[in-house]
């Protein structure tokens, strides 16, 4: 589902739950998420053009859909939480 392939970097819930942990950000990057501004996400079939304070929004976008890699990332996080 496309809604799970894009995360708004400045989203409050994202920052509280994920963005504040450097290790979590490293896992997201390892499984295929890349930082892109709204202009770049339009090129990847997302139609976001949101601006705040004249700055373009930044997203983490899943650019590599590798099911095995996603599963490995999920298992890694679950093992760390045990």
CSV table of C-alpha atoms in Angstrom, one decimal:
chain,number,residue,atom,x,y,z
A,1,UNK,CA,0.0,0.0,0.0
A,2,UNK,CA,1.4,3.4,-1.0
A,3,UNK,CA,0.5,5.1,2.3
A,4,UNK,CA,3.1,2.9,4.1
A,5,UNK,CA,5.9,3.8,1.6
A,6,UNK,CA,6.1,7.5,2.5
A,7,UNK,CA,6.8,9.0,5.9
A,8,UNK,CA,6.6,12.8,6.6
A,9,UNK,CA,9.8,13.7,8.4
A,10,UNK,CA,8.2,16.5,10.4
A,11,UNK,CA,5.2,14.5,11.5
A,12,UNK,CA,4.9,14.7,15.3
A,13,UNK,CA,4.1,11.0,15.8
A,14,UNK,CA,6.9,10.0,13.5
A,15,UNK,CA,9.4,12.1,15.4
A,16,UNK,CA,8.2,10.8,18.8
A,17,UNK,CA,8.1,7.1,17.9
A,18,UNK,CA,10.9,6.8,15.3
A,19,UNK,CA,12.7,9.9,14.2
A,20,UNK,CA,14.3,10.6,17.5
A,21,UNK,CA,16.2,7.4,17.4
A,22,UNK,CA,19.3,7.3,15.2
A,23,UNK,CA,19.3,3.5,15.1
A,24,UNK,CA,15.7,3.5,13.8
A,25,UNK,CA,16.6,5.9,11.1
A,26,UNK,CA,19.6,3.7,10.1
A,27,UNK,CA,17.2,0.7,9.8
A,28,UNK,CA,14.8,2.7,7.6
A,29,UNK,CA,17.7,3.7,5.3
A,30,UNK,CA,19.0,0.1,5.3
A,31,UNK,CA,15.6,-1.3,4.2
A,32,UNK,CA,15.3,1.1,1.3
A,33,UNK,CA,13.9,4.5,2.6
A,34,UNK,CA,15.5,7.6,1.2
A,35,UNK,CA,15.1,11.2,2.2
A,36,UNK,CA,13.3,13.3,-0.5
A,37,UNK,CA,11.7,16.7,-0.7
A,38,UNK,CA,8.1,17.0,-1.9
A,39,UNK,CA,9.2,17.9,-5.4
A,40,UNK,CA,11.1,14.6,-5.7
A,41,UNK,CA,8.2,12.6,-4.3
A,42,UNK,CA,6.1,13.9,-7.2
A,43,UNK,CA,8.5,12.2,-9.6
A,44,UNK,CA,7.9,8.9,-7.7
A,45,UNK,CA,4.1,8.9,-8.3
A,46,UNK,CA,3.3,10.8,-5.1
A,47,UNK,CA,1.3,14.0,-5.7
A,48,UNK,CA,2.4,15.9,-2.6
A,49,UNK,CA,3.2,19.6,-2.9
A,50,UNK,CA,2.9,20.8,0.7
A,51,UNK,CA,4.9,23.8,1.9
A,52,UNK,CA,5.4,25.1,5.4
A,53,UNK,CA,7.0,28.5,6.1
A,54,UNK,CA,8.1,28.6,2.4
A,55,UNK,CA,10.1,25.4,2.9
A,56,UNK,CA,9.3,22.2,1.0
A,57,UNK,CA,8.3,19.3,3.1
A,58,UNK,CA,10.7,16.4,3.5
A,59,UNK,CA,9.7,12.8,3.4
A,60,UNK,CA,11.3,9.4,3.8
A,61,UNK,CA,10.2,7.4,0.7
A,62,UNK,CA,10.6,3.7,0.2
A,63,UNK,CA,12.4,3.6,-3.1
A,64,UNK,CA,13.4,-0.1,-3.1
A,65,UNK,CA,10.7,-2.6,-2.6
A,66,UNK,CA,12.5,-5.7,-1.4
A,67,UNK,CA,10.2,-8.0,0.6
A,68,UNK,CA,13.1,-10.0,2.0
A,69,UNK,CA,14.9,-6.8,3.2
A,70,UNK,CA,11.6,-5.5,4.7
A,71,UNK,CA,11.1,-8.8,6.6
A,72,UNK,CA,14.7,-8.7,7.9
A,73,UNK,CA,14.2,-5.1,9.1
A,74,UNK,CA,11.0,-6.1,10.9
A,75,UNK,CA,12.6,-9.1,12.5
A,76,UNK,CA,15.6,-7.0,13.6
A,77,UNK,CA,13.3,-4.4,15.3
A,78,UNK,CA,11.2,-7.1,17.0
A,79,UNK,CA,14.3,-8.8,18.4
A,80,UNK,CA,15.6,-5.5,19.7
A,81,UNK,CA,12.3,-4.9,21.5
A,82,UNK,CA,12.4,-8.2,23.3
